[in-house]
XYZ file of C-alpha atoms in Angstrom:
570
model
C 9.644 -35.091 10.560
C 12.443 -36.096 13.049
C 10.248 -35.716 15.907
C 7.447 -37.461 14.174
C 10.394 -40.005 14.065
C 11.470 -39.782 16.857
C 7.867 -40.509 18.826
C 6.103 -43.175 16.256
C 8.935 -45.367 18.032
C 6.676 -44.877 21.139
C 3.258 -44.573 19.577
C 2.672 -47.447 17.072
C 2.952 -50.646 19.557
C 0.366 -49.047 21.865
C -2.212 -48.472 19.207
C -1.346 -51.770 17.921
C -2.091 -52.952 21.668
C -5.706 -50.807 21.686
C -6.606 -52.070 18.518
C -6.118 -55.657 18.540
C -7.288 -56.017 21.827
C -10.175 -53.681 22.057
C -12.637 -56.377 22.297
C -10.556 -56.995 26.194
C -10.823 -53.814 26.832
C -14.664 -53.417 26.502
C -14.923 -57.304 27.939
C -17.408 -58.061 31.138
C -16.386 -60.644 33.902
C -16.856 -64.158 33.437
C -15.848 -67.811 35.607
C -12.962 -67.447 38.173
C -13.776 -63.118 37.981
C -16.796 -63.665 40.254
C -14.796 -66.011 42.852
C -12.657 -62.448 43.514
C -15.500 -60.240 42.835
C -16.934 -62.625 45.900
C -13.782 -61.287 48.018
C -14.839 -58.537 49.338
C -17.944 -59.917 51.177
C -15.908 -61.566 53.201
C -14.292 -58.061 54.435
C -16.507 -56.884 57.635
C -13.315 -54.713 59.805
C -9.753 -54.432 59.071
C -9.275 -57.488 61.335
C -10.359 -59.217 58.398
C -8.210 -57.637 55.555
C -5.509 -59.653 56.578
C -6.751 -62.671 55.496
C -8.223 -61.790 52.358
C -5.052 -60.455 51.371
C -2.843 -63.263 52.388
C -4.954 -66.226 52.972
C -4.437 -68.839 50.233
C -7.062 -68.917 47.374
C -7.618 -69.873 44.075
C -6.264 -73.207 43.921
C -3.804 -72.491 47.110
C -2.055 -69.571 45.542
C -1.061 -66.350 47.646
C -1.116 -63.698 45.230
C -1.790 -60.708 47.388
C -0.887 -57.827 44.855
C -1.838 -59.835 41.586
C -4.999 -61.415 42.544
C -6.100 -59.810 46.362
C -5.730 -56.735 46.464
C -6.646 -55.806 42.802
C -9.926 -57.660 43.193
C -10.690 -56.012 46.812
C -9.903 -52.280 45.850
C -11.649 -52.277 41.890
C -14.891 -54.457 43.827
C -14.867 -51.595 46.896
C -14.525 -48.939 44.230
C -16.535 -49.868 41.565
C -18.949 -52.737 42.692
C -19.318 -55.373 39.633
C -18.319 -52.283 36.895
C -15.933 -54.263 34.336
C -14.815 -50.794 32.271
C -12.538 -49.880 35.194
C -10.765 -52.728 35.745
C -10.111 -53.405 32.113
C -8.659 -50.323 32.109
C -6.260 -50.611 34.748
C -5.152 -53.825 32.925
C -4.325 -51.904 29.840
C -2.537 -49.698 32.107
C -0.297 -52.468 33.179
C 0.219 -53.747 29.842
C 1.231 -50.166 28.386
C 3.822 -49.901 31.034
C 5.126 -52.976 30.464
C 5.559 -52.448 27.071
C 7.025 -49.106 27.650
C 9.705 -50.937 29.984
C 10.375 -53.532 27.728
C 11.110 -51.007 24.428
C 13.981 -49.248 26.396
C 15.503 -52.323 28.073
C 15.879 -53.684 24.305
C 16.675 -50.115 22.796
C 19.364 -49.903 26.116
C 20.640 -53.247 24.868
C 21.164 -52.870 20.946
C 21.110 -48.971 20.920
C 18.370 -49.110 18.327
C 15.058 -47.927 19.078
C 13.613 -49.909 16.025
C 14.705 -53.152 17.955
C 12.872 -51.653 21.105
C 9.701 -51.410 19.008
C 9.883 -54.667 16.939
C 10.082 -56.346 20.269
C 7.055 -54.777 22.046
C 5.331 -55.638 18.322
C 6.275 -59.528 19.121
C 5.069 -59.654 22.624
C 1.728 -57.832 21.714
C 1.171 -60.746 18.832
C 1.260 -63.549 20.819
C -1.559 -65.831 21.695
C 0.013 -66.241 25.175
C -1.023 -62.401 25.849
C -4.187 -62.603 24.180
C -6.506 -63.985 26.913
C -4.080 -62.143 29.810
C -5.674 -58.685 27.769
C -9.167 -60.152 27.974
C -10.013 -62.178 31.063
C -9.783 -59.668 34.314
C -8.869 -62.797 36.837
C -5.764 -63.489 35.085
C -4.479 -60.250 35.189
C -1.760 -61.545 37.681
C 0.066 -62.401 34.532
C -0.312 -58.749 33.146
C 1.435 -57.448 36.757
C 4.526 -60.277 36.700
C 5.509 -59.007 33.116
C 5.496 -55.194 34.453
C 7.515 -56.508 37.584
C 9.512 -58.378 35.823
C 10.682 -55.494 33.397
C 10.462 -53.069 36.068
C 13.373 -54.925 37.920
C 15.322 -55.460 35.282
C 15.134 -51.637 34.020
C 16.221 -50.593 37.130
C 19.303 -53.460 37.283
C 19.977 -51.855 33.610
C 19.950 -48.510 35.320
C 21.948 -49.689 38.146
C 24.829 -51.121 36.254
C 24.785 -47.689 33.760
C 25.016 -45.520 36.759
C 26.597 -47.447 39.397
C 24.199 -45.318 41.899
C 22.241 -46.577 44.839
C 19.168 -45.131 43.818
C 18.519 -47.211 41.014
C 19.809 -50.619 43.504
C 17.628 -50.125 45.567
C 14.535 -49.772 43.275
C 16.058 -52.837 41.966
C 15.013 -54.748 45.394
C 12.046 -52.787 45.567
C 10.650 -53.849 42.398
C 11.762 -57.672 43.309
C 10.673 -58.261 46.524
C 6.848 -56.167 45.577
C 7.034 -58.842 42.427
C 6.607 -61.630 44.746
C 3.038 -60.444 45.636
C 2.296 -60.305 42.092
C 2.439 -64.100 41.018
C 4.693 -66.701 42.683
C 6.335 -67.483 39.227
C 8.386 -64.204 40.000
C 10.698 -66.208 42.586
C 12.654 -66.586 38.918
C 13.497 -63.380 38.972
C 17.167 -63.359 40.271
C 17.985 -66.274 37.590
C 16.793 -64.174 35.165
C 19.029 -61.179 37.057
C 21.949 -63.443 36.856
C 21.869 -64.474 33.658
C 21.523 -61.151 32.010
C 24.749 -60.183 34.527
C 26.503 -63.066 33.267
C 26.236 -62.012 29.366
C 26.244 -58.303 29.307
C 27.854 -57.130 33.135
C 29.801 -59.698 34.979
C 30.997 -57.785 38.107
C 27.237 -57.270 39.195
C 26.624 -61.195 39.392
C 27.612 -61.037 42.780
C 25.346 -58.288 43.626
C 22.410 -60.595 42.650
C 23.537 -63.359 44.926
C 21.122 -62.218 48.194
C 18.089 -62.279 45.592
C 18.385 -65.899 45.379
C 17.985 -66.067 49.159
C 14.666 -63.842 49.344
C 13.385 -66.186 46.470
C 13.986 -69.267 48.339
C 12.341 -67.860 51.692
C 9.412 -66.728 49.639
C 8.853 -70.432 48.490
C 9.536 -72.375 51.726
C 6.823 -70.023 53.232
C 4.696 -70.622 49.919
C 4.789 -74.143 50.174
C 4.239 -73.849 54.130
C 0.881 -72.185 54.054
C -0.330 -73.264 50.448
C 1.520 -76.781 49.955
C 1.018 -78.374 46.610
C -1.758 -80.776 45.754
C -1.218 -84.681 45.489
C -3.564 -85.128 43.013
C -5.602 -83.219 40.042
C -4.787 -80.680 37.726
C -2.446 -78.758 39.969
C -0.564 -81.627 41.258
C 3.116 -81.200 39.992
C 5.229 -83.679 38.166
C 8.923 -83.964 38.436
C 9.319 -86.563 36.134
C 10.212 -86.588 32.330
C 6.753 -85.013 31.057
C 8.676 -81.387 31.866
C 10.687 -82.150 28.810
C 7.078 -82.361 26.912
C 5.503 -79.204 28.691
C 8.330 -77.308 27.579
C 8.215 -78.423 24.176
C 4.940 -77.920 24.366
C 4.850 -74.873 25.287
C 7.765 -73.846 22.691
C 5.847 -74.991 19.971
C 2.336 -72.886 21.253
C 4.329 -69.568 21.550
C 5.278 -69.649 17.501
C 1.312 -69.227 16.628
C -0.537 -71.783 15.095
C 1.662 -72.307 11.821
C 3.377 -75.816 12.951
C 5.339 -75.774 9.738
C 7.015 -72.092 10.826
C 7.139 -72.942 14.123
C 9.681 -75.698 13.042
C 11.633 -72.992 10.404
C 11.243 -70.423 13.491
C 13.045 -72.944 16.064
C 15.995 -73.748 13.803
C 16.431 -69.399 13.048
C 15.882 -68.787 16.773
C 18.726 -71.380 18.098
C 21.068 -70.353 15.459
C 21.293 -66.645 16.230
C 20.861 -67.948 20.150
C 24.401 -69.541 19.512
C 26.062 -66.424 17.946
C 24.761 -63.490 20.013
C 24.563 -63.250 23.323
C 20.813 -60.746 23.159
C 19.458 -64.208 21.697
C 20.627 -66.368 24.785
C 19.431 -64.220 26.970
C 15.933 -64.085 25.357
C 16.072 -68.027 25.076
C 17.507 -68.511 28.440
C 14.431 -65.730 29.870
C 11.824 -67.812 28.320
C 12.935 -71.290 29.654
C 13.153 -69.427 33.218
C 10.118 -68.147 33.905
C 8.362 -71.151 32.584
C 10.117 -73.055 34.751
C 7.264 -73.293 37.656
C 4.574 -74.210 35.309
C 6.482 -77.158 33.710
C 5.746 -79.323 36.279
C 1.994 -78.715 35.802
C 1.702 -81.734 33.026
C -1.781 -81.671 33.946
C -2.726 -78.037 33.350
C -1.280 -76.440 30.323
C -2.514 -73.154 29.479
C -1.691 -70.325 26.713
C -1.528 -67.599 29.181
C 1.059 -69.007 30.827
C 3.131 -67.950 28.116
C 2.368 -64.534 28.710
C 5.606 -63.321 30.846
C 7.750 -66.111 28.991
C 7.368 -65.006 24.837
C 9.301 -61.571 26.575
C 12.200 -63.590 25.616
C 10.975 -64.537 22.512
C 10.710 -61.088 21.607
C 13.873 -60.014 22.381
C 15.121 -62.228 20.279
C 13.438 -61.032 17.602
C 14.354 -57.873 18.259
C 17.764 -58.410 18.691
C 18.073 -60.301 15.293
C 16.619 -57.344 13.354
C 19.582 -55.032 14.633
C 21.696 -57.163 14.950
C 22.194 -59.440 11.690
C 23.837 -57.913 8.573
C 22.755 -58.327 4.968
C 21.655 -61.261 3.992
C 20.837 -62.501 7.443
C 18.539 -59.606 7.949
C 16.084 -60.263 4.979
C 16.063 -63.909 6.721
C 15.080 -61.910 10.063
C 12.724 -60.293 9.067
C 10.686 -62.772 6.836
C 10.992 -64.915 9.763
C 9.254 -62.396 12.228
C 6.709 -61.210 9.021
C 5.678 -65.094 9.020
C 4.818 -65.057 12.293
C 3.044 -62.395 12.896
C 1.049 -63.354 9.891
C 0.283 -66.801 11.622
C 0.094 -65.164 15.397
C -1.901 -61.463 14.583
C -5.069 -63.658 13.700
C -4.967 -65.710 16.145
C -4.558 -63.154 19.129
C -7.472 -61.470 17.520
C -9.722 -64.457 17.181
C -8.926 -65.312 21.131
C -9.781 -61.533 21.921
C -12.628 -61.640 20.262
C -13.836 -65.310 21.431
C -13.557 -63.777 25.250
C -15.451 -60.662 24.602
C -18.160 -63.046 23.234
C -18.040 -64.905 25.913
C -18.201 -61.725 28.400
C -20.940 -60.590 26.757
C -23.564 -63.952 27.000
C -22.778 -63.652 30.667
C -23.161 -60.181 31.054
C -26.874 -60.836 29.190
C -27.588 -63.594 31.703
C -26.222 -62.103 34.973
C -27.682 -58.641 34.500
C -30.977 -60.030 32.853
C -31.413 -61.893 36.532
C -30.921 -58.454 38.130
C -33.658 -56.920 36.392
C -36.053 -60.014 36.839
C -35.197 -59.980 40.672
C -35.273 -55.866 40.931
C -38.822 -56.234 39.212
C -40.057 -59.690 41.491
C -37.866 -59.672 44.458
C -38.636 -62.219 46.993
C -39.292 -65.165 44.263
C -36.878 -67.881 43.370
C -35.637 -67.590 39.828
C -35.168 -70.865 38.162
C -33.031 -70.494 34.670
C -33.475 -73.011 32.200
C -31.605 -74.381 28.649
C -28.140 -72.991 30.156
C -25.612 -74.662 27.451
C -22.613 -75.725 29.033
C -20.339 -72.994 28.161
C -22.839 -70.548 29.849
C -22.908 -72.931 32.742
C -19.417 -72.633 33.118
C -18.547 -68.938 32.264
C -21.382 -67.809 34.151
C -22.689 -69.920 36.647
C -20.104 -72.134 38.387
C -18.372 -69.203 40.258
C -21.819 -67.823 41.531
C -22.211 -64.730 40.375
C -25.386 -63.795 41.891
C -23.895 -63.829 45.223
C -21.458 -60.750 43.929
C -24.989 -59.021 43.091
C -26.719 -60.066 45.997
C -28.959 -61.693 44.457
C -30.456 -64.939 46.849
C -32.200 -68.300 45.088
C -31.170 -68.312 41.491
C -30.978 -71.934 41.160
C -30.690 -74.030 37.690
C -33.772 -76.171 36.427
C -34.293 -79.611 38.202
C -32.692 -82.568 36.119
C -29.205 -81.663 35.244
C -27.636 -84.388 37.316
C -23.776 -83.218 36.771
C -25.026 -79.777 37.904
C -26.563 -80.929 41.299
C -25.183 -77.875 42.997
C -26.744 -75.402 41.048
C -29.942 -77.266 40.141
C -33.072 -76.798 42.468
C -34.210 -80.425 43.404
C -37.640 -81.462 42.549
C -39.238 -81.329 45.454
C -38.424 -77.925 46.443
C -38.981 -76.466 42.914
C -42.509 -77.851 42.504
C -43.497 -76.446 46.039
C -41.681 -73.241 45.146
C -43.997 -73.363 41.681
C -47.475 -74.074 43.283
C -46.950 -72.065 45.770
C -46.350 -68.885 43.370
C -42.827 -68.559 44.614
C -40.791 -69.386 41.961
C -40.648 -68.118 38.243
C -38.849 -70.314 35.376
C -36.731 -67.836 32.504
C -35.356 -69.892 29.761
C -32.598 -68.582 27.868
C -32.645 -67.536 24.690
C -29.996 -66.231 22.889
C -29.591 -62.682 24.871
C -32.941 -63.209 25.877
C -34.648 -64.224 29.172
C -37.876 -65.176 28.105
C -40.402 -65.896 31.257
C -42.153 -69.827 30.616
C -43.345 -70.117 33.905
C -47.047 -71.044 33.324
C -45.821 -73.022 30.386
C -43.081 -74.968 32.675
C -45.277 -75.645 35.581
C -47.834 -77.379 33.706
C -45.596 -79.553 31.548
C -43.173 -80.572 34.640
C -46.061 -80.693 37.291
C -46.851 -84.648 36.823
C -43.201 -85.966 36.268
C -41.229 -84.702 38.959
C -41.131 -86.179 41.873
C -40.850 -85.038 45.873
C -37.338 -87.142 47.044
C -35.526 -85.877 49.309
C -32.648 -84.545 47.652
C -28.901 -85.713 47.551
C -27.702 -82.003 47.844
C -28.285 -79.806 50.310
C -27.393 -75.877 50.217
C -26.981 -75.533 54.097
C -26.183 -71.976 53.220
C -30.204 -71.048 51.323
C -33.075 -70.934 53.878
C -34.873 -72.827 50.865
C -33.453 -76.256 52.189
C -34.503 -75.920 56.109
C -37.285 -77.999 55.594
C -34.043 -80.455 56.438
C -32.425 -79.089 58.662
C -33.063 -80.031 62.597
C -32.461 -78.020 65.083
C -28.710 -77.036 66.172
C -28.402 -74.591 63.393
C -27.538 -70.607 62.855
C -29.451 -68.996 60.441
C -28.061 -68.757 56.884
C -25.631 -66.119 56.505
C -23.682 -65.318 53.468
C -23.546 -68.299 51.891
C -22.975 -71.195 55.146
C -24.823 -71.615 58.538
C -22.238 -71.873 61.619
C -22.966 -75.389 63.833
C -21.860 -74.444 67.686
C -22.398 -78.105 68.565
C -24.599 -80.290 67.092
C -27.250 -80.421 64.299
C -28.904 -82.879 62.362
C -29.814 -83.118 58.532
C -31.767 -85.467 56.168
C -30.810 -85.834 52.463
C -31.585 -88.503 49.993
C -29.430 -91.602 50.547
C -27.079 -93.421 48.406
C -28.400 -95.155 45.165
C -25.450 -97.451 44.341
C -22.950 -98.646 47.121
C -20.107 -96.990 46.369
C -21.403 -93.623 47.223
C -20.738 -91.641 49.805
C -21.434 -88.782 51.832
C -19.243 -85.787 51.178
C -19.686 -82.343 53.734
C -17.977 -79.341 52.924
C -16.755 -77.063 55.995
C -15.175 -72.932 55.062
C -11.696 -73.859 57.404
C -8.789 -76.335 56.876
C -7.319 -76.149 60.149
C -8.252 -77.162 63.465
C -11.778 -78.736 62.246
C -12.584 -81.398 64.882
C -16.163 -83.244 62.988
C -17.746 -85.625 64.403
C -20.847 -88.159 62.608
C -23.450 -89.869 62.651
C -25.719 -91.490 60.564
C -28.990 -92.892 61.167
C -27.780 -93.189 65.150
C -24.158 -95.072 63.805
C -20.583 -93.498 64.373
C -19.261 -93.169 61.456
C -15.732 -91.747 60.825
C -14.933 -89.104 58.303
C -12.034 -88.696 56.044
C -10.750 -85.548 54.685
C -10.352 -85.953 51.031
C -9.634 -82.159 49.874
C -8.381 -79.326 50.990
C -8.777 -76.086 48.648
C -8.572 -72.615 49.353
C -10.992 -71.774 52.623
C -12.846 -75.398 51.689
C -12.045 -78.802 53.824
C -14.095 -81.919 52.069
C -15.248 -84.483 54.369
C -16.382 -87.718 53.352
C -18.406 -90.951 54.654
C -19.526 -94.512 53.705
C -23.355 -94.636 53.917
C -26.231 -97.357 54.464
C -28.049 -98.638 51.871
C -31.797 -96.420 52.403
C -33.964 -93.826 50.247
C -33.115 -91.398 53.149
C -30.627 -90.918 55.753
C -30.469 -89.109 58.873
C -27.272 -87.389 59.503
C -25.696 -86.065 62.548
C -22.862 -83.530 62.937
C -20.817 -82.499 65.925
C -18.454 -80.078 66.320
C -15.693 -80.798 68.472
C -13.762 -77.296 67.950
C -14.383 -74.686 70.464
C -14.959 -71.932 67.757
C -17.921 -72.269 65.767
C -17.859 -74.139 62.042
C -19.208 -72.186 59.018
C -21.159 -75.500 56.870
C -21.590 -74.923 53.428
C -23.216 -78.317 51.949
C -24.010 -82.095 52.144
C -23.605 -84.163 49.348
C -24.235 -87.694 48.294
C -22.704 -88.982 45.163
């Protein structure tokens, strides 16, 4: 019985873990996975790693352990097989957990209060998606690195050795790689010094340093955006986020997220575990405050730590009657937050699994007809966006899988008329419509009803990167490769011109430094303006004539070649 003691300590948060998140475990990829499933095709020598480890993506970020590097290595390994890299996730997770029951148990000498805490950081809804969706697992590896540090500072300042220092700057500076909110990771350092081991605030001092070169180069390659989602705000909405935020990591019970704030700053105020949980959670939120435009529950994934410390610490820590306070408090919210972590789980492996139906249901229909185009039709708009934005038929090599003609917010993905009724008389094409799980093959049915009303315009959008649009194209251009065609010097295009005048033309080139474009259109100059710069993509855009079709000219004034990916009017 005292071993059986001594071990269900251990055991019981990790099969709370596997059970309330199994439905993550067993998930399939879905929206931003494919992006990084995507990363490895553009990996031809090891003169290329370097990039694709380092370059900025997603947004600008340079996450080369946490994003990178996890993407190329599963992908290379395992092609577009979800099961392993769920389980390395879990992996993650489990360690973390581990971590964070003896830095509590270290802390309040009760291994109870290193349990309860791992049982509050599993509940949360801010770890709920982080356990399902595979392209966020950056949050799974800054909790482990995180912890991982500050075990190590906890075993540093116990022993007073060298070993355990310097796996204390081994597990910081590795951190950085893992998600750039991990710069906060000497505050957090110095602020557990300050309350528990003073003399070793000092010793934390260089961190700072390594923190504040990691952001200057950050901001250097990858600065922030001026405008959208990802812009930041320094203004008062942080005050909001944060409250915000505060608020979301309770659960959804509003009422005991109020009674939970007024228990949490009270024992905050008395005992010093409590500050330092408070004071971790503000911390590491800090770089997402900013984001007013772009809040997210799994951003709380890292920050509830603190939270659940907290908790822990104010089930050891409070005497009788305090403690029966405690732990109704922490009963209440799991009973709000258990359900709701489940229902998020749950919601994500549902949404895995329509994707997995659609993307895999393709790869059958092009295994058994390869060669045709495959036109999908009555995709809702949560399909469209879990499973078709971040082209996921490029990870499976799978060419011309286009949408239906006539979404006109989808222009991208939808084949234009004109090229899907040739593609239809001519036998080339076959039209699935979705159907629940089911692709259900309406060709004969779709050709006949659609034949009469479409009509053959040029269209607005042009894939430069499918063979299926050179009927456009002039001469001056590679052949389609991977997605783009490279212009060495000048090439022409027609597309469908402007039908209001405030709509321009927008061209998208794969580099953001050094591009030298020059165009024309119709034989006039024009000059273009960059008006985005994302990831690998620079956005070009011009004012056009007023005419049903335009002839455009582009000129490459670099001396290296320019991968094109599309021309757009809108």
């Amino acid at each position: 019985m005292a071993s059986l003691r001594r071990h269900v300590w251990r055991v019981l948060p990790l099969l709370l873990l596997l059970i309330l998140y199994w439905p993550g475990l067993t998930n399939w990829f879905y929206q931003d996975d494919f992006g990084w499933l995507n990363l490895r095709r553009d990996v031809h020598s090891f003169r290329d790693l370097g990039p694709a480890l380092f370059a900025p993506k997603a947004h600008g970020n340079m996450r080369p352990l946490g994003e990178n590097a996890y993407f190329l290595v599963f992908s290379s390994l395992f092609g577009v097989d979800a099961l392993p890299f769920r389980i390395w996730a879990f992996i993650t997770q489990i360690a973390s957990l581990l971590l964070l029951g003896s830095i509590v148990a270290r802390l309040t000498g009760s291994r109870l209060a290193g349990c309860t805490a791992q049982i509050l950081w599993i509940a949360n809804i801010g770890i709920a998606a982080a356990m399902c969706w595979t392209s966020i697992y950056n949050q799974l590896l800054s909790g482990f690195f995180f912890l991982l540090a500050l075990y190590f500072f906890q075993r540093n300042i116990e022993s007073g050795g060298t070993r355990f220092a310097a796996a204390h700057w081994i597990a910081f500076v590795l951190s950085l790689g893992a998600l750039e909110t991990n710069v906060m990771y000497p505050a957090i350092a110095a602020a557990y010094a300050l309350l528990f081991a003073r003399p070793y605030v000092k010793k934390i001092l260089p961190m700072f340093l390594v923190s504040a070169l990691a952001v200057a180069i950050h901001f250097h390659f990858a600065p922030p955006p001026a405008a959208g989602p990802y812009a930041p705000h320094l203004d008062g909405r942080i005050f909001a986020t944060l409250w915000s935020y505060w608020m979301l990591a309770w659960g959804p019970w509003h009422v005991g997220a109020w009674l939970l704030t007024v228990a949490a700053v009270v024992f905050a105020l008395r005992h010093k575990i409590g500050l330092f949980g408070l004071v971790w959670f503000v911390l590491v939120l800090c770089p997402y405050l900013p984001l007013a435009e772009h809040k997210m529950d799994y951003y709380l994934a890292v920050p509830v730590v603190g939270l659940a410390i907290l908790g822990a610490g104010a089930i050891t820590l409070l005497r009788m009657p305090w403690k029966v306070i405690a732990v109704g408090c922490i009963a209440a919210y799991l009973a709000a937050s258990v359900p709701a972590a489940r229902a998020i789980a749950v919601w994500n492996h549902e949404r895995g699994t329509r994707v997995e139906d659609l993307v895999l249901g393709v790869a059958d229909i092009h295994a058994a007809q390869p060669g045709k185009t495959i036109l999908l039709d009555n995709v809702d708009d949560e399909l469209f966006t879990a499973g078709i934005v971040d082209v996921p038929f490029r990870v499976m090599e799978i060419p011309r899988v286009y949408l239906t003609p006539g979404y006109e917010d989808r222009v991208k993905y939808a084949l234009p008329q004109a090229l899907a009724l040739s593609e239809l008389n001519e036998g080339r094409a076959v039209v699935y419509r979705v159907d629940g799980s089911t692709l259900r093959n309406v060709t004969g049915n779709y050709r006949a009803t659609v034949a009469a009303a479409w009509k053959p315009e040029t269209p607005r959008f042009i894939n430069l990167g499918d063979s299926i649009y050179g009927r456009y194209l002039g001469a001056g251009w590679d052949a389609p490769a991977d997605g783009y065609r490279l212009l060495r010097a000048s090439a022409t295009v027609r597309i469908g011109g402007p039908k209001t005048t405030d709509e321009r033309l927008y061209v998208g080139v794969f580099r953001t430094r050094d591009v030298h474009l020059a165009v024309r259109v119709n034989g006039v100059d024009v000059h273009p303006q960059i008006v985005e710069r994302t990831g690998e993509l620079t956005e070009f855009a011009v004012s056009l004539p007023g005419a049903p079709e335009i002839e455009v000219t582009l000129a490459n004034g670099s001396p290296e070649p320019l991968k094109f990916g599309f021309l757009e009017v809108r």
